Short mmCIF file of C-alpha atoms and ligand atoms in Angstrom, two decimals:
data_model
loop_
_atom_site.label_atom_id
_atom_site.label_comp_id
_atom_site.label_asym_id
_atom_site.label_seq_id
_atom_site.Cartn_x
_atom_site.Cartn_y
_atom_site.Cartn_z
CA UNK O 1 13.84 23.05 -18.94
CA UNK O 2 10.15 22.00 -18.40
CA UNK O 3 8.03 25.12 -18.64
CA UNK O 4 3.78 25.12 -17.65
CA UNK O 5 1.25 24.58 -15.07
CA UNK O 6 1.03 21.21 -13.47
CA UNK O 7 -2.18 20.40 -11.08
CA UNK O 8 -1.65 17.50 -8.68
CA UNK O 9 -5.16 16.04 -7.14
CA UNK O 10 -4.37 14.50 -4.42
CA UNK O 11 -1.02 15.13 -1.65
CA UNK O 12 -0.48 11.59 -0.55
CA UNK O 13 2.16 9.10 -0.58
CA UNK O 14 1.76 9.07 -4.58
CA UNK O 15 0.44 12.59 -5.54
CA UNK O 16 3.67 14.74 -3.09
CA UNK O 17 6.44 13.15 -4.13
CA UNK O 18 5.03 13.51 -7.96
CA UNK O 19 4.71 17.36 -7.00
CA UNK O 20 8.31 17.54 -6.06
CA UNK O 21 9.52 15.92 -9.20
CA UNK O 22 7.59 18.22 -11.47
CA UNK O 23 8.88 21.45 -9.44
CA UNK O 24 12.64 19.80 -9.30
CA UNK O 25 12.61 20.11 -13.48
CA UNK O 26 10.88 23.61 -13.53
CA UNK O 27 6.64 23.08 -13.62
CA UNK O 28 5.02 25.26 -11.77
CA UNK O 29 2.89 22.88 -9.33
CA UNK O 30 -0.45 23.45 -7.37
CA UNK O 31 -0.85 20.52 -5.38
CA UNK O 32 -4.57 20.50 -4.20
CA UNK O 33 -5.38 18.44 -0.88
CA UNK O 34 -8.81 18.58 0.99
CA UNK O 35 -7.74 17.24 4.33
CA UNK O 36 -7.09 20.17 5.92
CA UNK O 37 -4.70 19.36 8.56
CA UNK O 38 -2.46 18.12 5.40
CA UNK O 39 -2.98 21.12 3.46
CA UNK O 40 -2.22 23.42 7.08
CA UNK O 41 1.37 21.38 7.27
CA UNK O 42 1.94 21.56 3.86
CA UNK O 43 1.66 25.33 3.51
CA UNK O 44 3.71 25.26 6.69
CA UNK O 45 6.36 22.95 4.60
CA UNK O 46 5.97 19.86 6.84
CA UNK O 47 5.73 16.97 4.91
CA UNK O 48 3.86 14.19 6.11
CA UNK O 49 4.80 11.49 3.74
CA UNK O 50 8.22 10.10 4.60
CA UNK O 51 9.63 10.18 1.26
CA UNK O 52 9.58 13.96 1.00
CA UNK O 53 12.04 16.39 3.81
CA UNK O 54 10.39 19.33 4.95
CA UNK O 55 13.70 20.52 3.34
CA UNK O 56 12.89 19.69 -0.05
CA UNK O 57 9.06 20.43 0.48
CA UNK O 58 9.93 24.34 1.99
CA UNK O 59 12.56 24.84 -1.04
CA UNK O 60 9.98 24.59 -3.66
CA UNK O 61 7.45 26.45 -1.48
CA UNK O 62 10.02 29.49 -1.11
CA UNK O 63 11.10 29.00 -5.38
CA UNK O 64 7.45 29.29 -5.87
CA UNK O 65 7.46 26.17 -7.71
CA UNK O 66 4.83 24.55 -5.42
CA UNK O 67 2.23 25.40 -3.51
CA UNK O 68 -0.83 23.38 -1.64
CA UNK O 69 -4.66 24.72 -1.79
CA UNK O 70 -7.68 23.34 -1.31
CA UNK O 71 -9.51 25.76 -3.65
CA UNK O 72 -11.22 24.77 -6.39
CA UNK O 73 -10.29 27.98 -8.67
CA UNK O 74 -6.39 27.38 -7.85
CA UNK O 75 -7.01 24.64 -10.40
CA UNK O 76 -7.48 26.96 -13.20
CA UNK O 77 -5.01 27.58 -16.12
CA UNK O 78 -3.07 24.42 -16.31
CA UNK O 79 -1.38 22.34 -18.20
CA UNK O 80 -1.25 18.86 -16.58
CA UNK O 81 -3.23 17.73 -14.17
CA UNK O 82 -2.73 14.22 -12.44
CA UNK O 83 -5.33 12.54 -10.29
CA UNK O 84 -3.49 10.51 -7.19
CA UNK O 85 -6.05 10.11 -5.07
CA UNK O 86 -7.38 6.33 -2.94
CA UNK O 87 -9.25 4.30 -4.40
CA UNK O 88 -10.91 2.49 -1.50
CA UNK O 89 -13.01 -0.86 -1.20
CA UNK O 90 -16.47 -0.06 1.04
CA UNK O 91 -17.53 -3.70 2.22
CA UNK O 92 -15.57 -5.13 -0.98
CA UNK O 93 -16.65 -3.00 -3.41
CA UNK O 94 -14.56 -0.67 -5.01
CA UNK O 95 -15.45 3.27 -4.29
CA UNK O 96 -14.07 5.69 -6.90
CA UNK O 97 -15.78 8.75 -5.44
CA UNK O 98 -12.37 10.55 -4.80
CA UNK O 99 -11.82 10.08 -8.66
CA UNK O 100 -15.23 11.30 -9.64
CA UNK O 101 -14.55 13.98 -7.04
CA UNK O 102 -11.22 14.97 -8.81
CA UNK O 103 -12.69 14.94 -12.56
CA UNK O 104 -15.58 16.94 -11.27
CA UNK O 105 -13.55 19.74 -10.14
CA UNK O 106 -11.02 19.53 -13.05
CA UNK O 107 -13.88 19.68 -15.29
CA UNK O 108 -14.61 23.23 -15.19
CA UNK O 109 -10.65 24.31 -16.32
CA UNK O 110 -9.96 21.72 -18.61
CA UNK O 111 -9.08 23.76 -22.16
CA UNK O 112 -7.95 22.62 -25.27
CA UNK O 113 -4.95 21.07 -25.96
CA UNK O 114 -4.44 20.48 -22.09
CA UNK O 115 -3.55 16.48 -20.48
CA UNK O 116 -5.15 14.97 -17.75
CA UNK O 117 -3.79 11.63 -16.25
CA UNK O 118 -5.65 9.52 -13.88
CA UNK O 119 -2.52 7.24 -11.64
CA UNK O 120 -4.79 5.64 -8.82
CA UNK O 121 -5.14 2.33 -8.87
CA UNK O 122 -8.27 1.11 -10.26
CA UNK O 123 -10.56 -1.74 -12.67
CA UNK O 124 -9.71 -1.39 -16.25
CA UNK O 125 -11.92 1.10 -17.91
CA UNK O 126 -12.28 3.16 -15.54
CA UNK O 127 -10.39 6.20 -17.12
CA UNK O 128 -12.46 6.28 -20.40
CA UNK O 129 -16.06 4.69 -18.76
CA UNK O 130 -15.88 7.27 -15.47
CA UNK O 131 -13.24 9.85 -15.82
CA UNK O 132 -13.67 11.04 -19.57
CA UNK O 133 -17.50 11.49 -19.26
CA UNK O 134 -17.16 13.82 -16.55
CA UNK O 135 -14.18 15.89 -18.00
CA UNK O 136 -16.39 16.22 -21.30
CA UNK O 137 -19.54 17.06 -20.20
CA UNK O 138 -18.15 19.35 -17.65
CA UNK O 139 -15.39 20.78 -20.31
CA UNK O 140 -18.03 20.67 -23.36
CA UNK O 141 -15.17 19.44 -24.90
CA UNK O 142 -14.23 15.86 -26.09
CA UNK O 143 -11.54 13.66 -24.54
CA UNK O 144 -8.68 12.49 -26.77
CA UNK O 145 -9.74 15.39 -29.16
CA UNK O 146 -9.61 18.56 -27.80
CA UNK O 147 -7.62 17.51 -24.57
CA UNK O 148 -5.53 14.37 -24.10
CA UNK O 149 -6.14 11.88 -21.19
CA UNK O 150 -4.65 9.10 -20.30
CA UNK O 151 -3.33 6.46 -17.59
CA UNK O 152 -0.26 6.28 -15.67
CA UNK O 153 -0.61 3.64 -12.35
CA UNK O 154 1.78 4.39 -10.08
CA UNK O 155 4.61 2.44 -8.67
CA UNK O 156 5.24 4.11 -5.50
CA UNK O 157 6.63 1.92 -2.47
CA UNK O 158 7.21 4.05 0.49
CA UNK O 159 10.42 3.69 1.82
CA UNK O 160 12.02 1.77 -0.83
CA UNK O 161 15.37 2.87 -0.62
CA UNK O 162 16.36 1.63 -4.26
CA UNK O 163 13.71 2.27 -6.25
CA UNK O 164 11.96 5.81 -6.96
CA UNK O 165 9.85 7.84 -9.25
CA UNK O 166 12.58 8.59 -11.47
CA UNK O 167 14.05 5.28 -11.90
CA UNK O 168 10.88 3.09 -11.80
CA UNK O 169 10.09 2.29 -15.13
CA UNK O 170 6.58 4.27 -15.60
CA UNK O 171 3.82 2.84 -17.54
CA UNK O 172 1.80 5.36 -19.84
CA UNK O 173 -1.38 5.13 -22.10
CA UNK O 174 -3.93 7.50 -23.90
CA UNK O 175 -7.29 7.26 -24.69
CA UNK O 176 -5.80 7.81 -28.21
CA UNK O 177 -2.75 8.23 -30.25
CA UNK O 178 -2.08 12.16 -29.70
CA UNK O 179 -3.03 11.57 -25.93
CA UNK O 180 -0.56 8.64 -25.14
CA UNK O 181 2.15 11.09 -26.82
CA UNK O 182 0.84 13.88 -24.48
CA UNK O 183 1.04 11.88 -21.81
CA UNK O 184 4.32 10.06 -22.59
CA UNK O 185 5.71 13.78 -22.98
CA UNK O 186 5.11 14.83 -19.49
CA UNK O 187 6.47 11.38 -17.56
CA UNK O 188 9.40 11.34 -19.80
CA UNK O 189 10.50 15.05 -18.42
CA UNK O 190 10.35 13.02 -15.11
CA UNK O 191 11.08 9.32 -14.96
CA UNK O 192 13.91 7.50 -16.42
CA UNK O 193 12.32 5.58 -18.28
CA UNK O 194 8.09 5.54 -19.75
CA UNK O 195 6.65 2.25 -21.41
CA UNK O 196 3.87 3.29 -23.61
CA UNK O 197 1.00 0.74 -24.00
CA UNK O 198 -1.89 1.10 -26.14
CA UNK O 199 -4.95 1.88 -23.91
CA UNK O 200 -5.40 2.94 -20.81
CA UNK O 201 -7.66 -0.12 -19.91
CA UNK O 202 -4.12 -2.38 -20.07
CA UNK O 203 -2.12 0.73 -18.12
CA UNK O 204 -5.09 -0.07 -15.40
CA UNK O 205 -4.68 -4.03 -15.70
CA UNK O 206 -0.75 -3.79 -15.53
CA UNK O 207 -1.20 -2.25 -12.34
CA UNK O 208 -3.50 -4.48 -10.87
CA UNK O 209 -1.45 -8.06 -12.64
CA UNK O 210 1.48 -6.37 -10.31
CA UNK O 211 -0.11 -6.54 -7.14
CA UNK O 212 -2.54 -9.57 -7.56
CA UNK O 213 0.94 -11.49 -8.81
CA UNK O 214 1.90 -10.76 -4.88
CA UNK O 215 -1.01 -11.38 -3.43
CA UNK O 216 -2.09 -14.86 -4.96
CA UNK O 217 1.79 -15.76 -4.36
CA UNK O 218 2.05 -14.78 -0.80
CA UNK O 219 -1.12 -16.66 -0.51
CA UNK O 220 0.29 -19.30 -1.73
CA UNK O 221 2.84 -19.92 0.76
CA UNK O 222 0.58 -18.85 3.43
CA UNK O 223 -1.19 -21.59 3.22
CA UNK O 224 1.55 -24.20 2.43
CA UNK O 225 2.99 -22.86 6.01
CA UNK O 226 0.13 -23.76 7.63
CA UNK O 227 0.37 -27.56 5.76
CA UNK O 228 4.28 -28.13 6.31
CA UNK O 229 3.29 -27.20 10.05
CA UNK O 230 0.71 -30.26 10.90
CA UNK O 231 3.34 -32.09 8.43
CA UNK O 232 6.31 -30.81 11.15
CA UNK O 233 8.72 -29.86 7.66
CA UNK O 234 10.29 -26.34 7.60
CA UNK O 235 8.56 -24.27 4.93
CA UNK O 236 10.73 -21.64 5.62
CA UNK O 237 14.20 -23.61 4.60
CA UNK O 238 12.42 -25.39 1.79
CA UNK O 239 11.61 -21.89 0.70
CA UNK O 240 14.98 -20.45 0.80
CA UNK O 241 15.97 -23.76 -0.61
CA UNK O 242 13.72 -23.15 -3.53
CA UNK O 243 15.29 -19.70 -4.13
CA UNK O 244 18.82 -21.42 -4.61
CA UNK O 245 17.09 -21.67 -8.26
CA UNK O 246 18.25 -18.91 -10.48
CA UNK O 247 15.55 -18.36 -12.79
CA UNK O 248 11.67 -19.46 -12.87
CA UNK O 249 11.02 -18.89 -9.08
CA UNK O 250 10.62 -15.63 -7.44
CA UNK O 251 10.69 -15.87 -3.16
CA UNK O 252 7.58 -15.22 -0.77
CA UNK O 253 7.56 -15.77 2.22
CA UNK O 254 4.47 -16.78 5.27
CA UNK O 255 3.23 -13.84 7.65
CA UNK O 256 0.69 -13.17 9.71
CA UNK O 257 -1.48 -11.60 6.91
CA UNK O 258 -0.94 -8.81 4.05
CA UNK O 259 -1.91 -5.54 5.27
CA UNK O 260 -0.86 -1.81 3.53
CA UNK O 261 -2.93 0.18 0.86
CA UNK O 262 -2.24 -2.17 -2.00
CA UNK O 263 -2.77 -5.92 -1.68
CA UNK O 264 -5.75 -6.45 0.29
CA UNK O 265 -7.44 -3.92 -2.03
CA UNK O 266 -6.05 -3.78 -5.40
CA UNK O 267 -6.75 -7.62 -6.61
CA UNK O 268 -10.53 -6.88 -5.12
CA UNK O 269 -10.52 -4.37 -7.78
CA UNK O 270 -9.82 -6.76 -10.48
CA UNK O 271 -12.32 -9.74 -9.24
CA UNK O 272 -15.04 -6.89 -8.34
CA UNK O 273 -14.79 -5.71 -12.36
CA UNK O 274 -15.03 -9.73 -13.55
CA UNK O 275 -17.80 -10.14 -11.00
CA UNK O 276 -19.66 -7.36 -11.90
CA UNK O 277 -19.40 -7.37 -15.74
CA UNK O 278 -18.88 -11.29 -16.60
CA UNK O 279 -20.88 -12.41 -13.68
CA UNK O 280 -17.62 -15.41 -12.92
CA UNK O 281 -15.93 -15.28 -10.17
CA UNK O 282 -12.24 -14.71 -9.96
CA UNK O 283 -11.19 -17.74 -7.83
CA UNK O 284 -7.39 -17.29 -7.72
CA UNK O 285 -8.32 -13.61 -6.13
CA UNK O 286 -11.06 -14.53 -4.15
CA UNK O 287 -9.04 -17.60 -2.82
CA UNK O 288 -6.03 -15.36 -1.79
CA UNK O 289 -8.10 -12.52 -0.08
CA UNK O 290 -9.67 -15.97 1.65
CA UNK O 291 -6.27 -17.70 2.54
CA UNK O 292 -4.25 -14.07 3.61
CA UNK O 293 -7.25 -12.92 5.47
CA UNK O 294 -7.42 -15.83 7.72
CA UNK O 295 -3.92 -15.55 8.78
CA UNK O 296 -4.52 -13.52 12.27
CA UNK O 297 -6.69 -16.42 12.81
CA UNK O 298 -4.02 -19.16 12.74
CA UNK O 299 -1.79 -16.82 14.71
CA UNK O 300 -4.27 -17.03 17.35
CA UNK O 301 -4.68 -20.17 17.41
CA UNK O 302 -1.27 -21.21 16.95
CA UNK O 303 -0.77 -19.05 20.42
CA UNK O 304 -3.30 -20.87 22.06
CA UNK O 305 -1.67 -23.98 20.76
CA UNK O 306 1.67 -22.80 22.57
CA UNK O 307 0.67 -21.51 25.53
CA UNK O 308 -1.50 -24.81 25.96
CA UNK O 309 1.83 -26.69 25.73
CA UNK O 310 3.24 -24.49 28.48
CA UNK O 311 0.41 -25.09 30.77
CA UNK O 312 -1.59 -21.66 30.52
CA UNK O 313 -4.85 -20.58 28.50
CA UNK O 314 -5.03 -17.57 26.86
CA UNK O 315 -7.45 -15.83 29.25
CA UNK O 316 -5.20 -14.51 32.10
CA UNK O 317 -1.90 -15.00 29.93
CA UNK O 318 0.07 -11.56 29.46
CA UNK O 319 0.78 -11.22 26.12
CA UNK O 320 3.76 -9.13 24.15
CA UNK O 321 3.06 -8.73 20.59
CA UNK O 322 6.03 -6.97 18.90
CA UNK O 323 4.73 -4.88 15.80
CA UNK O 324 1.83 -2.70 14.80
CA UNK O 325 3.01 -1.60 11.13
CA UNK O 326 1.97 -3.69 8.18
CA UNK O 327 5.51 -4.20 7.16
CA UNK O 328 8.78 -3.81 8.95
CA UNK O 329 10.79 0.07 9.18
CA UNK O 330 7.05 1.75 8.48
CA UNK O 331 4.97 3.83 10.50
CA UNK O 332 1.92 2.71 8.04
CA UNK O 333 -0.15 0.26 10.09
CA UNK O 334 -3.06 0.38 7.12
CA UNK O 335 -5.24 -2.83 7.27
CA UNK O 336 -2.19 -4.56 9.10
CA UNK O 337 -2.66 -8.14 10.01
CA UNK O 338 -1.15 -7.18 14.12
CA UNK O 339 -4.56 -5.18 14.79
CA UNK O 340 -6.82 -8.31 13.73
CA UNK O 341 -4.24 -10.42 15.78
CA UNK O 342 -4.07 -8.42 18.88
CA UNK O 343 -8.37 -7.68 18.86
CA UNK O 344 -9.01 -11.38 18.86
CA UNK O 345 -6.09 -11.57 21.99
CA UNK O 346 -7.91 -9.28 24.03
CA UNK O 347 -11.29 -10.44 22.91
CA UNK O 348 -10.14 -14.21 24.27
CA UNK O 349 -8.87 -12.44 27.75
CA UNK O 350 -5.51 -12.56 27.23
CA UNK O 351 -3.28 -9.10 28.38
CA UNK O 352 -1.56 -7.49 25.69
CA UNK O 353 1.67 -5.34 25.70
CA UNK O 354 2.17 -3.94 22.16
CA UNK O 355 5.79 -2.76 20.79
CA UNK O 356 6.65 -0.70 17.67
CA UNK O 357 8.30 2.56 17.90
CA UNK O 358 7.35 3.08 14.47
CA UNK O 359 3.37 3.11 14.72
CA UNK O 360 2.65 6.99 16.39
CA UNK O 361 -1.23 7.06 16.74
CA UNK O 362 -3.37 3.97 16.23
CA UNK O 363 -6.40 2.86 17.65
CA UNK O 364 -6.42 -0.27 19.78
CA UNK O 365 -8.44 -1.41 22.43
CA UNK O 366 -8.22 0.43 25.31
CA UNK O 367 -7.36 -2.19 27.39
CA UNK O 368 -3.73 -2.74 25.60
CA UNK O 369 -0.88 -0.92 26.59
CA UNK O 370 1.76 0.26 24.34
CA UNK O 371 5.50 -0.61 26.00
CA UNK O 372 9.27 -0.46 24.25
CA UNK O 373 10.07 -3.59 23.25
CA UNK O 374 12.76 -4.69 25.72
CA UNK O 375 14.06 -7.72 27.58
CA UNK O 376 12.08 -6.82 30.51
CA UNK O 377 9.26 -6.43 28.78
CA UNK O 378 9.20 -9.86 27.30
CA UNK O 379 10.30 -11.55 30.57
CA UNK O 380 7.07 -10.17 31.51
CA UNK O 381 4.88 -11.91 29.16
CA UNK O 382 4.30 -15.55 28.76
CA UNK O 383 4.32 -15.55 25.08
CA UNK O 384 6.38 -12.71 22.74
CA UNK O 385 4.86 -12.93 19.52
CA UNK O 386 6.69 -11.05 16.18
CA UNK O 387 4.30 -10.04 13.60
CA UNK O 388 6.32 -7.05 12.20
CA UNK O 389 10.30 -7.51 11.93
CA UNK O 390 11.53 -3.94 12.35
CA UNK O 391 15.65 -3.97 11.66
CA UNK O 392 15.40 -1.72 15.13
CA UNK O 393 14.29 -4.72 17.10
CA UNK O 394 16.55 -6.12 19.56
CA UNK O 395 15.88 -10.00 19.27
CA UNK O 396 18.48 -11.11 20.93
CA UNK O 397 17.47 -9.14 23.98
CA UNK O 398 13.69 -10.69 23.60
CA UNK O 399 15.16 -14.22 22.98
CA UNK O 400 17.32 -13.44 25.80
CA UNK O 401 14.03 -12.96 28.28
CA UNK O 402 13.28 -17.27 27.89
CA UNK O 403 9.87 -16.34 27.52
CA UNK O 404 8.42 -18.47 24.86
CA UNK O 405 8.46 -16.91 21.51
CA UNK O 406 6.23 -17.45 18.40
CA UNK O 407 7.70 -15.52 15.85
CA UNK O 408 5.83 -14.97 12.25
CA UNK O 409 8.74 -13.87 10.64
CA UNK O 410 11.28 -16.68 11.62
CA UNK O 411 13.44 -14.14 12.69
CA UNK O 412 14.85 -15.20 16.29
CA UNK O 413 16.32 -18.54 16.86
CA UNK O 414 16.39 -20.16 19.92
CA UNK O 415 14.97 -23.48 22.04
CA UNK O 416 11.98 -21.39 23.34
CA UNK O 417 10.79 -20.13 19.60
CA UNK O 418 8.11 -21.27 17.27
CA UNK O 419 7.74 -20.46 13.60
CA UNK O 420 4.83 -19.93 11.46
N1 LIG W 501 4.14 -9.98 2.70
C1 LIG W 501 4.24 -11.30 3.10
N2 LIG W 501 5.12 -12.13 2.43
C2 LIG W 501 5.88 -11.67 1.40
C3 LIG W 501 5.76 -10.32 1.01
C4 LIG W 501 4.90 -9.49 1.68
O1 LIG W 501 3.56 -11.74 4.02
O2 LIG W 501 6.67 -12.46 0.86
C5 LIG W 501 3.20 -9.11 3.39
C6 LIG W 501 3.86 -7.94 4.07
O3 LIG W 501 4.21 -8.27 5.39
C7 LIG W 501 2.76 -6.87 4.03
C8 LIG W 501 1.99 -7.21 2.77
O4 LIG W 501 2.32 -8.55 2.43
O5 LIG W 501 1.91 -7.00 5.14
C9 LIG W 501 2.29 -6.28 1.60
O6 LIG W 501 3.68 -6.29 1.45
P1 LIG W 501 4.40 -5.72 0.11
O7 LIG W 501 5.84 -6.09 0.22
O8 LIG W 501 3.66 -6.13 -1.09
O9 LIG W 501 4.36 -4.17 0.33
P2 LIG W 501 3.32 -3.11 -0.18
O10 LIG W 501 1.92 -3.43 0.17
O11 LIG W 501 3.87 -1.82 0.29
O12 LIG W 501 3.41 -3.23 -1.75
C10 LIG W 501 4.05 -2.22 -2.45
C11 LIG W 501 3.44 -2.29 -3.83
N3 LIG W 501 3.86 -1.13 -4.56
C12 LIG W 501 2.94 -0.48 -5.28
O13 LIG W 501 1.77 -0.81 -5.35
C13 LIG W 501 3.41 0.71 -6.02
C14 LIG W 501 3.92 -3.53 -4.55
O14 LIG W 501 3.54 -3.48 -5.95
C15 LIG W 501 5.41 -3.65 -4.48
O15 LIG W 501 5.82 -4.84 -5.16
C16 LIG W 501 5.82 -3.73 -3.02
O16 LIG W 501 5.45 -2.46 -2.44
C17 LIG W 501 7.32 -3.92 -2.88
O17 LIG W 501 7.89 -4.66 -3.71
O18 LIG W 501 7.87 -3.39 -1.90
#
């Protein structure tokens, strides 16, 4: 059974569910959150991320496995400490001030023989460059040395109902020899599996190949959608056609655009570092980010282009736009592709209905009103479009309506839909 003191910087989406592991194999787990309306439900034992129950979160709390704090001296005394906080891009350009944040007040407790890991997502070199001059000078002791440090990304996908933080495979590094052990020690008490690697500059590039792999690819057949449009061929069949191969091909699909808290920030990471140190430019990144950024645009105008066909413009038309959420069964509307869509709607004077009983809270223009996506609703409109293909969606109902459809997704079928 696990025995010591784990500190986990950071209560999100990444840094809770990592808490709960730890206390379900016996650490003792301070899990320190600034935002205070976090930290208020988590001391109440309402958990805010979906992949942890209020159940599971209040159990630990009562065992006295776990507990949240926003104080600085809570830090003291342990073990392990694990920085899962965001790693941001301010007007393309990365901002690791949480992680300079988090090393700066792990600094001060760091003793020998202790292991700090760093799991955000970030340009290689960041953990020994950034994070190991601030835990040394702070510490007056020296990384890799006297404590172990290392890099861990992290390979959370909220809501994945298959895949976990105990059966992911999870990637671990050290700044040295004795750290990667240290390190490799502490995931291997949680995961399944650990794949050791020997710095923590390639744990911070595996990371980043993962999600620039999806982004470049989803660019990809972004783009050829738009091309097998004006060529009138089905990208979508030729797609699934392609996937009848059983090795060498992996499927994407078109959307409206890539939103979340990975792909339209991660790759940036990775061309920001080659920018910034090499002074070349990473095209295939810079490309993608150009291609998957411009979809709300051709969802526009491919509206426009439909409603023209039916007679109306844009400016009086009522609109319907079914999703919010940057992917379907989500509440997480992060940099989602449907805001960008619906702002230049309203911006050309068209009225917009929005649908997704997923999305609580979100800010939209005032002048769009949020409806349930029903039949009714979409006989309304005079154009439904899908950006986000929630299983709870009644289709069939919408398709039902006649109203012309443009659907992003090619989920609906029917005389009155378009595809992207
Ligand atoms: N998207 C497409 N076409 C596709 C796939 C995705 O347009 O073929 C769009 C989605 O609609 C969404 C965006 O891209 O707007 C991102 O989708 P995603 O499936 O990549 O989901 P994410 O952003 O949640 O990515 C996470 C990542 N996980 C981590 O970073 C730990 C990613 O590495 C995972 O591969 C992905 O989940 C996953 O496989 O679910």
């Amino acid at each position: 059974m696990p025995s010591g003191r784990v500190v986990i910087v950071g209560q999100g989406y990444v840094g809770l569910p990592l808490a709960m592991r730890a206390a379900d194999v016996g650490f003792d787990v301070l899990g320190y959150e600034i935002d205070g309306d976090r930290l208020d439900m988590l001391k109440a034992g309402r958990s805010f991320v979906g992949d942890v129950s209020d159940d599971e979160l209040s159990t630990h709390i009562g065992s006295g496995r776990y507990r949240a704090s926003d104080l600085a001296e809570d830090c003291a005394g342990f073990d392990v400490a694990v920085i899962t906080v965001p790693t941001p891009l301010r007007e393309g350009v990365p901002d690791l001030t949480f992680i300079e944040d988090a090393a700066r007040l792990l600094g001060p407790f760091i003793r020998t023989g202790v292991t700090v890991v760093l799991e955000s997502t970030t340009y290689p070199g960041t953990t020994t460059e950034l994070v190991a001059p601030i835990l040394g000078n702070l510490s007056g002791l020296v990384p890799g040395e006297h404590f172990h440090l290392g890099h861990s990304p992290e390979r959370i996908d909220p809501g994945n109902a298959t895949w976990n933080l105990i059966n992911t495979p999870k990637v671990v590094s050290g700044v040295n020899l004795a750290s990667l052990l240290a390190v490799k020690e502490f995931y291997d008490q949680l995961c399944e599996r650990t794949v050791p690697v020997t710095s923590p500059s390639v744990a911070e590039l595996s990371k980043l190949i993962e999600n620039t792999f999806r982004h470049v690819n989803i660019a990809l057949v972004n783009e050829l959608a738009m091309f097998a449009n004006q060529l009138d061929v089905d990208v979508w069949e030729a797609i699934d056609a392609a996937s009848s191969k059983p090795f060498g091909f992996m499927a994407f699909r078109p959307g409206p655009g890539v939103g979340g808290h990975c792909l339209p920030i991660d790759p940036s990471y990775l061309s920001w570092k080659v920018r910034r140190v090499l002074g070349q430019s990473f095209r295939f990144v810079e490309l993608a980010n150009d291609v998957n950024e411009h979809m709300p645009d051709h969802v526009v105008q491919r509206v426009m282009l439909g409603l023209n066909r039916h007679g109306r413009a844009v400016r009086g038309s009522h609109v319907l736009v079914l999703g919010i959420a940057y992917k379907p069964n989500t509440s997480d509307a992060r940099e989602s592709p449907a805001l960008a869509v619906i702002d230049r709607l309203v911006q050309l004077g068209a009225t917009v209905r929005v649908a997704d009983p997923h999305v609580g809270r979100v800010t939209l223009d005032p002048r769009v009103e949020r409806v349930d996506a029903t039949e009714a609703e979409a006989a309304r409109a005079d154009i439904v479009v899908l950006i986000t293909d929630h299983d709870d969606f009644d289709l069939e109902a919408i398709s039902r309506s006649g109203t012309f459809i443009f659907d992003t997704r090619n989920r609906i079928a029917g005389g009155n839909v378009e595809f992207l």
